[in-house]
Coordinates of C-alpha atoms and ligand atoms in Angstrom, one line a residue:
M1 CA 86.5 79.1 80.4
D2 CA 84.8 80.5 83.6
F3 CA 85.2 84.2 84.4
S4 CA 82.9 84.1 87.5
L5 CA 83.8 84.3 91.2
S6 CA 83.1 81.3 93.4
D7 CA 80.3 81.5 96.0
E8 CA 83.0 81.7 98.7
E9 CA 84.9 84.5 96.9
R10 CA 81.6 86.5 96.5
A11 CA 80.7 85.9 100.2
I12 CA 84.1 87.0 101.6
R13 CA 84.3 90.0 99.3
E14 CA 80.7 91.0 100.3
T15 CA 81.7 90.8 104.0
A16 CA 84.8 93.0 103.3
R17 CA 82.7 95.4 101.4
T18 CA 80.2 95.7 104.2
F19 CA 82.9 96.3 106.8
I20 CA 84.5 99.0 104.7
R21 CA 81.2 100.7 104.0
K22 CA 79.9 100.5 107.6
E23 CA 83.0 100.9 109.7
V24 CA 85.6 102.7 107.6
M25 CA 83.8 105.0 105.1
P26 CA 82.0 107.0 107.8
L27 CA 85.4 108.3 108.8
E28 CA 86.2 109.8 105.4
D29 CA 85.0 113.3 106.0
D30 CA 87.1 113.5 109.1
V31 CA 90.1 112.1 107.3
L32 CA 89.8 114.7 104.5
R33 CA 89.3 117.5 107.0
R34 CA 92.4 116.5 109.1
E35 CA 94.5 116.1 106.0
R36 CA 93.5 119.6 104.8
A37 CA 94.8 120.8 108.2
H38 CA 98.1 118.9 107.5
Q39 CA 97.4 116.3 110.1
P40 CA 97.5 112.5 109.7
G41 CA 94.1 111.2 108.3
I42 CA 93.9 108.6 111.1
T43 CA 96.2 108.0 114.1
R44 CA 98.1 104.8 114.7
E45 CA 95.6 104.1 117.6
E46 CA 92.6 104.6 115.4
L47 CA 94.0 102.3 112.8
R48 CA 94.6 99.6 115.4
D49 CA 91.1 100.0 116.8
L50 CA 89.7 99.6 113.3
Q51 CA 91.9 96.6 112.6
Q52 CA 90.6 95.0 115.9
K53 CA 87.0 95.6 114.8
A54 CA 87.9 94.0 111.5
R55 CA 89.4 91.1 113.4
A56 CA 86.0 90.6 115.2
F57 CA 84.4 90.6 111.7
G58 CA 86.8 87.8 110.7
F59 CA 89.5 89.8 108.8
W60 CA 92.9 89.3 110.2
G61 CA 96.2 88.5 108.4
L62 CA 95.0 88.1 104.8
S63 CA 98.3 86.6 103.8
T64 CA 99.4 85.4 107.2
P65 CA 99.7 81.6 107.7
E66 CA 97.1 80.0 109.9
E67 CA 99.7 78.9 112.5
Y68 CA 100.2 82.6 113.2
G69 CA 96.5 83.3 113.5
G70 CA 96.0 84.6 109.9
M71 CA 93.6 83.7 107.1
N72 CA 96.3 82.5 104.6
L73 CA 94.0 83.5 101.7
P74 CA 94.7 82.6 98.1
A75 CA 96.1 85.5 96.1
V76 CA 92.9 86.0 94.1
M77 CA 90.9 86.4 97.3
Q78 CA 93.5 88.8 98.7
S79 CA 93.3 90.8 95.5
L80 CA 89.5 91.1 95.7
I81 CA 89.8 92.3 99.3
W82 CA 92.5 94.9 98.5
T83 CA 90.2 96.2 95.8
E84 CA 87.5 96.8 98.5
V85 CA 90.1 98.5 100.7
G86 CA 91.0 100.7 97.7
R87 CA 87.4 102.1 97.5
T88 CA 87.8 104.2 100.7
V89 CA 90.0 107.2 101.0
V90 CA 90.7 106.3 104.7
P91 CA 94.3 105.1 104.9
F92 CA 93.1 101.7 106.2
R93 CA 94.5 98.2 105.8
F94 CA 93.5 95.0 107.5
G95 CA 95.7 94.1 110.4
G96 CA 97.6 90.9 111.3
E97 CA 100.1 91.2 108.5
A98 CA 103.9 91.2 108.5
D99 CA 106.6 91.7 105.8
N100 CA 106.8 88.4 103.9
I101 CA 110.6 88.0 104.5
L102 CA 110.1 88.1 108.3
Y103 CA 108.9 84.5 108.0
L104 CA 112.5 83.6 107.2
A105 CA 113.6 84.7 110.6
N106 CA 114.8 82.2 113.2
E107 CA 112.7 81.2 116.2
E108 CA 114.1 83.9 118.5
Q109 CA 113.7 86.6 115.9
K110 CA 110.2 85.5 115.1
R111 CA 109.3 86.0 118.8
E112 CA 110.9 89.4 118.9
Y113 CA 109.9 90.8 115.5
L114 CA 107.5 88.7 113.5
I115 CA 104.8 88.0 116.0
P116 CA 104.7 91.5 117.6
T117 CA 104.4 92.9 114.0
I118 CA 101.5 90.5 113.2
E119 CA 99.8 91.5 116.4
G120 CA 100.3 95.3 115.6
E121 CA 102.5 95.8 118.7
R122 CA 105.5 96.7 116.6
V123 CA 105.8 98.6 113.3
S124 CA 108.4 97.6 110.7
C125 CA 109.8 99.3 107.7
F126 CA 111.8 97.8 104.9
A127 CA 114.8 99.8 103.6
I128 CA 116.8 99.1 100.5
T129 CA 116.6 102.4 98.5
E130 CA 119.4 104.9 99.0
P131 CA 119.9 108.4 97.6
G132 CA 122.2 106.8 94.9
A133 CA 120.3 103.5 94.4
G134 CA 116.6 103.2 93.6
S135 CA 115.8 101.3 90.4
D136 CA 119.4 100.3 90.4
A137 CA 119.1 98.8 93.9
A138 CA 122.1 96.6 93.3
N139 CA 124.2 99.8 93.6
I140 CA 123.5 100.3 97.3
K141 CA 126.4 101.6 99.4
M142 CA 125.3 101.3 103.0
S143 CA 128.1 99.4 104.7
A144 CA 128.0 96.9 107.5
K145 CA 131.4 96.0 108.9
Q146 CA 131.9 93.2 111.4
D147 CA 133.4 94.2 114.8
G148 CA 133.5 91.2 117.2
D149 CA 130.0 89.8 117.5
D150 CA 128.5 93.1 116.2
W151 CA 128.1 94.7 112.8
V152 CA 128.5 98.4 112.4
L153 CA 126.2 100.1 109.9
N154 CA 126.9 103.4 108.2
G155 CA 125.0 105.1 105.4
E156 CA 121.6 106.4 104.4
K157 CA 118.3 105.0 103.2
T158 CA 115.7 107.1 101.5
F159 CA 111.9 107.1 100.7
I160 CA 111.2 104.5 103.4
T161 CA 107.5 103.9 103.9
N162 CA 106.7 103.8 107.6
G163 CA 110.2 105.0 108.3
N164 CA 108.9 107.6 110.8
E165 CA 106.6 105.3 112.7
A166 CA 108.7 102.1 112.6
D167 CA 110.4 100.9 115.7
F168 CA 112.5 98.5 113.7
A169 CA 113.8 98.4 110.2
I170 CA 114.7 95.6 107.9
V171 CA 117.8 97.0 106.3
V172 CA 119.9 95.7 103.4
A173 CA 123.6 96.6 103.6
V174 CA 126.8 95.7 101.9
T175 CA 128.8 93.2 103.9
D176 CA 131.3 92.2 101.3
R177 CA 132.1 94.8 98.6
E178 CA 134.4 92.4 96.7
K179 CA 131.6 89.9 96.1
G180 CA 129.2 92.6 94.8
T181 CA 125.5 92.9 95.4
R182 CA 124.5 90.0 93.2
G183 CA 127.4 87.8 94.2
G184 CA 126.4 87.5 97.8
G185 CA 127.9 90.7 99.1
T186 CA 124.8 92.1 100.9
T187 CA 123.0 91.1 104.1
A188 CA 119.7 92.0 105.7
F189 CA 119.6 93.1 109.3
L190 CA 116.8 93.7 111.8
V191 CA 117.7 97.0 113.3
D192 CA 115.7 98.4 116.3
R193 CA 115.3 102.2 116.3
D194 CA 116.9 102.3 119.8
M195 CA 120.1 100.9 118.3
G196 CA 120.6 104.4 117.0
W197 CA 119.2 105.1 113.5
K198 CA 117.4 108.4 112.9
S199 CA 114.5 109.2 110.6
D200 CA 113.5 112.4 108.9
F201 CA 110.1 113.0 107.3
I202 CA 110.1 113.5 103.5
Q203 CA 107.4 115.8 102.3
T204 CA 105.8 114.4 99.1
M205 CA 102.7 115.2 97.0
G206 CA 100.9 112.4 98.8
E207 CA 99.5 112.3 102.3
G208 CA 101.7 110.9 105.0
G209 CA 105.2 110.5 103.8
P210 CA 108.2 108.3 103.7
A211 CA 111.4 108.9 105.6
Q212 CA 115.1 109.3 105.2
L213 CA 117.0 107.0 107.5
T214 CA 120.5 107.8 108.8
F215 CA 122.8 105.3 110.2
E216 CA 126.0 106.5 111.9
N217 CA 128.0 103.7 113.5
V218 CA 124.8 101.8 114.4
R219 CA 125.9 98.6 116.2
V220 CA 123.7 95.6 115.4
P221 CA 124.4 92.2 117.1
S222 CA 125.0 89.2 114.7
R223 CA 121.9 87.5 116.1
N224 CA 119.9 90.2 114.2
I225 CA 121.0 89.1 110.8
L226 CA 117.8 88.0 108.8
G227 CA 118.4 84.9 106.8
E228 CA 122.0 84.2 106.0
I229 CA 125.0 86.5 105.4
G230 CA 125.1 87.3 101.7
E231 CA 121.3 86.9 101.1
G232 CA 120.3 90.6 101.5
F233 CA 119.7 91.5 97.9
G234 CA 117.7 88.4 97.2
L235 CA 115.5 89.0 100.3
G236 CA 115.0 92.6 99.1
M237 CA 113.8 91.4 95.7
Q238 CA 111.5 88.9 97.4
W239 CA 110.0 91.8 99.5
I240 CA 109.5 94.0 96.5
G241 CA 108.0 91.3 94.3
R242 CA 105.3 90.4 96.7
G243 CA 103.3 93.7 96.4
R244 CA 103.1 93.8 92.6
Y245 CA 99.6 92.5 92.2
I246 CA 98.4 94.2 95.3
I247 CA 99.1 97.8 94.2
P248 CA 96.9 97.5 91.0
S249 CA 94.3 95.6 93.1
V250 CA 94.0 98.8 95.2
A251 CA 94.0 100.9 92.0
I252 CA 90.9 99.0 90.7
G253 CA 89.0 99.9 93.9
I254 CA 89.9 103.6 93.5
A255 CA 89.1 103.6 89.8
E256 CA 85.7 101.9 90.3
R257 CA 84.6 104.3 93.0
A258 CA 85.9 107.4 91.1
L259 CA 84.3 106.3 87.8
Q260 CA 81.0 105.8 89.5
M261 CA 81.2 109.3 90.9
A262 CA 81.9 110.6 87.4
I263 CA 78.9 108.8 86.0
D264 CA 76.6 110.1 88.7
Y265 CA 77.9 113.6 88.2
A266 CA 77.6 113.4 84.4
N267 CA 73.9 112.5 84.8
V268 CA 73.1 115.5 87.1
R269 CA 75.4 118.3 86.1
E270 CA 73.7 120.4 83.4
T271 CA 75.2 122.8 80.9
F272 CA 73.5 124.3 77.9
G273 CA 70.2 122.9 79.1
K274 CA 71.2 119.2 79.2
P275 CA 73.3 116.8 81.4
I276 CA 77.0 116.9 80.5
G277 CA 76.7 113.1 80.1
A278 CA 74.7 113.7 76.9
N279 CA 77.9 114.9 75.2
Q280 CA 80.0 112.5 73.3
A281 CA 83.2 114.1 74.8
I282 CA 82.1 113.0 78.2
Q283 CA 80.7 109.6 77.1
W284 CA 84.1 108.8 75.5
M285 CA 85.9 109.5 78.7
I286 CA 83.5 107.2 80.6
A287 CA 83.8 104.5 78.0
D288 CA 87.6 104.6 77.8
S289 CA 87.8 104.5 81.6
E290 CA 85.5 101.5 81.9
T291 CA 87.4 99.6 79.2
E292 CA 90.8 100.2 80.8
L293 CA 89.4 99.4 84.2
E294 CA 88.1 96.0 82.9
A295 CA 91.4 95.3 81.2
A296 CA 93.3 96.1 84.4
R297 CA 90.9 93.9 86.4
W298 CA 91.7 90.8 84.3
L299 CA 95.4 91.4 84.2
V300 CA 95.4 91.6 88.0
L301 CA 93.2 88.6 88.6
R302 CA 95.3 86.6 86.1
A303 CA 98.5 87.6 88.0
A304 CA 97.0 86.6 91.3
W305 CA 95.7 83.4 89.8
S306 CA 99.2 82.6 88.6
V307 CA 100.4 83.0 92.2
D308 CA 97.7 80.5 93.3
Q309 CA 98.7 78.1 90.6
G310 CA 102.3 78.1 91.7
L311 CA 103.3 79.6 88.3
E312 CA 106.2 82.1 88.2
P313 CA 104.3 85.4 88.7
R314 CA 107.1 87.8 87.7
H315 CA 105.9 88.4 84.1
T316 CA 102.1 88.6 84.9
S317 CA 102.6 90.7 88.0
S318 CA 104.8 93.1 86.1
M319 CA 102.2 93.5 83.4
C320 CA 99.4 94.1 85.8
K321 CA 101.2 96.6 87.8
L322 CA 102.5 98.5 84.7
F323 CA 99.0 98.6 83.1
G324 CA 97.0 99.0 86.3
A325 CA 99.1 101.9 87.7
S326 CA 99.0 103.9 84.4
A327 CA 95.3 103.1 83.8
V328 CA 94.2 104.4 87.2
N329 CA 96.2 107.6 86.5
R330 CA 94.3 108.1 83.2
I331 CA 91.0 107.3 84.8
I332 CA 91.4 109.7 87.8
D333 CA 92.5 112.4 85.4
R334 CA 89.3 111.9 83.3
V335 CA 87.1 111.8 86.5
L336 CA 88.7 115.0 87.6
Q337 CA 88.0 116.6 84.2
I338 CA 84.4 115.5 84.2
H339 CA 83.9 117.2 87.6
G340 CA 85.4 120.4 86.2
G341 CA 86.3 123.0 88.9
M342 CA 84.8 120.8 91.6
G343 CA 87.2 118.0 90.7
Y344 CA 90.1 120.3 91.5
T345 CA 88.8 121.3 95.0
R346 CA 89.7 119.6 98.2
E347 CA 86.0 119.2 99.0
L348 CA 86.0 116.0 97.0
P349 CA 88.5 113.2 97.2
I350 CA 89.4 113.3 93.5
E351 CA 92.4 115.6 93.8
R352 CA 93.6 113.4 96.6
W353 CA 93.4 110.3 94.4
Y354 CA 95.1 112.2 91.6
R355 CA 98.1 112.8 93.9
Q356 CA 97.9 109.3 95.5
V357 CA 97.9 107.2 92.3
R358 CA 100.8 109.0 90.8
L359 CA 103.0 107.1 93.2
F360 CA 101.7 103.7 91.9
R361 CA 103.8 104.3 88.8
I362 CA 107.0 104.8 90.8
F363 CA 107.3 102.6 93.9
E364 CA 107.8 98.9 94.0
G365 CA 109.1 99.0 90.4
T366 CA 108.8 102.1 88.1
D367 CA 106.9 101.8 84.8
E368 CA 110.3 101.7 83.1
M369 CA 111.7 98.9 85.2
L370 CA 108.6 96.8 84.7
R371 CA 108.8 97.3 80.9
L372 CA 112.5 96.2 81.2
I373 CA 111.4 93.0 83.1
I374 CA 108.6 92.2 80.6
A375 CA 110.8 92.8 77.6
R376 CA 113.8 90.9 79.1
D377 CA 111.6 87.9 79.9
L378 CA 110.6 87.7 76.2
L379 CA 113.9 88.5 74.6
R380 CA 115.7 85.9 76.7
G381 CA 112.9 83.4 76.2
Y382 CA 112.0 83.1 80.0
T383 CA 108.4 83.3 78.9
K384 CA 106.3 83.0 75.8
I385 CA 103.9 85.6 74.4
G386 CA 100.5 84.6 75.8
G387 CA 102.0 82.9 78.9
H388 CA 100.2 79.8 80.1
L389 CA 97.7 80.0 77.2
A390 CA 100.5 80.1 74.5
Ligands
LIG1 C1 106.4 107.3 98.6 C2 107.5 106.3 98.3 C3 107.6 105.2 99.2 C4 108.6 104.3 99.0 N1 108.8 103.3 99.9 C5 109.9 102.5 99.9 C6 110.2 101.6 100.9 O1 109.4 101.4 101.8 N2 111.4 101.0 100.9 C7 112.4 101.2 99.9 O2 113.4 100.6 100.0 N3 112.1 102.0 98.9 C8 110.9 102.7 98.9 N4 110.7 103.7 97.9 C9 111.7 103.9 96.8 C10 111.2 103.4 95.4 O3 111.2 102.1 95.3 C11 112.1 104.1 94.4 O4 111.8 105.5 94.4 C12 112.0 103.6 93.0 O5 112.5 102.3 93.0 C13 112.7 104.4 92.0 O6 114.0 104.7 92.4 P1 114.5 106.3 92.3 O7 113.5 107.1 93.0 O8 115.9 106.3 92.8 O9 114.5 106.6 90.8 P2 115.7 106.3 89.7 O10 116.1 104.9 89.8 O11 116.8 107.4 89.9 O12 115.0 106.5 88.3 C14 114.6 107.8 87.8 C15 113.9 107.6 86.5 O13 114.7 107.0 85.6 C16 114.1 105.8 85.1 N5 115.1 104.8 84.9 C17 116.1 104.3 85.7 N6 116.9 103.4 85.1 C18 116.4 103.3 83.9 C19 116.7 102.4 82.8 N7 117.7 101.5 82.9 N8 116.0 102.5 81.7 C20 114.9 103.4 81.6 N9 114.6 104.2 82.6 C21 115.3 104.1 83.7 C22 113.2 105.3 86.3 O14 112.1 104.4 85.8 C23 112.6 106.7 86.7 O15 111.6 107.1 85.8 C24 109.6 104.5 98.0 C25 109.5 105.6 97.1 C26 108.4 106.5 97.3 C27 108.3 107.7 96.4

């Protein structure tokens, strides 16, 4: 058994690390200052400029096929790079990416939606969640009724990431109530903002914020159906499933940086005439954090490896997101505790991480839904305890 990274993996990770350290991290003070003033940490233009710089560095479209100008990296490599991205508090991500399900578009749709999204000229959002349907996404109510060669959409979507910035939305709506969501009754539509949907910012405990989308008699031409009529729910699950190992990959980067801050602080902060790190109470927090971080790392890498091996990644991805998301919450809580009052201030990024990582346990599958998937896989015999090593 070999737990080491290949030379290529090390080299690419090192280049990503250097880019983040030299080009992105210097913006951190500005980001924190702007956010304290309730402004976006970086503007869309600044993000695009950074992404173009990264492109010159060789990073463009981590998951994007080469025929679209991307790197088409294996999942393990993508995971390692997302961990580097997680180290910075700047809301940065590498450019050249598009929603995985946009690749299922027809040629005309690819020209209009996929390619401009990859190039960063258009911003997409993906909308399945509704006020009455989150974990129970099969319960969506937004209706799409055919009228001539158009479909008329009515209803609401909520908590939509990028919903305020997007100029088009990938929307899952009910096209045949009789068939039901799982029986082919839903369809995905590509809906431009100028077709008439409205967005409202939702204030959350995190920075930025998702949006509520309102559709009132929004007419969408039939040519804007993504995939086939009846495939909407399946496409939605494909979209959600893709990110499962990426969220905990980011969590590892956050936890690594935060834990190092706690170690450095524990070595210099003195109380009662000695560094706080000399106390067992502090040592245990550090030891537990390192142990959980290491466990999360291997769950994540194993899930990404499963993707690269062409194995069904549902079970491993669910476990790594469940464990990684909750571990980073515990780790940031301890890091904050080790910093005492300073940890609670907005001078350091710790309280920001504390708010940010809470979301990891909610979106793209709550802890409870992931447990349900993991248990169901075992109870129904879809997987064996121990997976491919069983
Ligand atoms: C910041 C943010 C960004 C988001 N981005 C997007 C996006 O881009 N696109 C999109 O479509 N959606 C998005 N979402 C929605 C997100 O996926 C949902 O919030 C999530 O699926 C949970 O749904 P809910 O909020 O309706 O909670 P509910 O489904 O109402 O669940 C409430 C609680 O009950 C638990 N629960 C529910 N059912 C069960 C059960 N059977 N057994 C045990 N416990 C259960 C849940 O785990 C949760 O703890 C986003 C959400 C947030 C907060």
